C-alpha cells in the first residue's frame, strides 16, 4: 500500500467454510465494490479500474468486521 490497484488479502482466524463480505468505499462514502467471498487462504482484488485515491476496504464476517485503508496510485 500504495498500489497500482491489485491487492492481496490474507484470511486469518476466520471460521472454516464461512464466507465474508468485502466492501470498498471511496472517500465520499460511496460503495464502489462489493462481493461475497468464500473463505480461502488468500484473495486477490484487481481494482485497477478505479481512479487513483484513498479507499476504505471493509471485511465483514459473522464474527467480526475489519477496515483497512487502501491507496491506489
XYZ file of C-alpha atoms in Angstrom:
73
model
C 0.000 0.000 0.000
C 0.054 2.257 -2.078
C -0.657 0.011 -5.028
C -1.437 0.231 -8.705
C -4.782 -1.384 -7.884
C -4.016 -5.068 -7.248
C -4.387 -6.061 -3.596
C -3.908 -9.333 -1.749
C -5.951 -10.091 1.349
C -4.999 -12.964 3.638
C -7.761 -14.559 5.674
C -6.546 -15.411 9.157
C -8.518 -16.580 12.171
C -11.762 -16.836 10.232
C -14.296 -19.627 10.549
C -13.856 -22.598 8.252
C -16.390 -22.982 5.470
C -17.670 -19.475 6.156
C -17.955 -16.519 3.854
C -17.211 -12.843 4.176
C -18.460 -9.664 2.590
C -15.859 -7.360 1.065
C -16.972 -3.772 0.509
C -14.835 -0.919 -0.772
C -15.810 2.730 -0.316
C -14.379 5.910 -1.799
C -13.535 8.983 0.316
C -17.128 10.221 -0.033
C -18.524 7.001 1.495
C -19.893 5.666 -1.792
C -19.638 1.910 -2.212
C -17.534 1.228 -5.311
C -17.102 -2.546 -4.919
C -18.908 -5.298 -3.069
C -18.568 -9.068 -3.212
C -19.356 -12.061 -1.026
C -16.376 -14.383 -0.902
C -15.900 -17.895 0.323
C -13.002 -18.207 2.727
C -9.701 -19.032 1.078
C -6.187 -18.546 2.324
C -5.562 -15.525 0.094
C -7.785 -13.386 -2.118
C -6.631 -11.163 -4.978
C -8.547 -7.984 -5.810
C -7.983 -6.227 -9.115
C -9.156 -2.663 -8.616
C -7.100 -1.143 -11.421
C -10.306 0.218 -12.969
C -10.783 2.612 -10.027
C -9.319 6.132 -10.159
C -6.282 6.955 -8.044
C -7.120 7.855 -4.486
C -7.760 6.609 -0.972
C -10.361 3.923 -0.312
C -11.678 2.015 2.672
C -11.912 -1.776 2.431
C -14.277 -3.431 4.894
C -14.278 -7.185 5.525
C -17.317 -8.470 7.425
C -17.872 -11.996 8.730
C -20.448 -13.360 11.131
C -17.864 -12.904 13.873
C -16.225 -9.549 13.154
C -15.781 -6.552 10.919
C -12.410 -5.089 9.957
C -11.499 -1.983 7.969
C -8.354 -1.236 6.001
C -7.223 1.899 4.215
C -6.007 1.237 0.691
C -4.310 3.683 -1.659
C -4.415 3.360 -5.423
C -1.756 5.345 -7.245
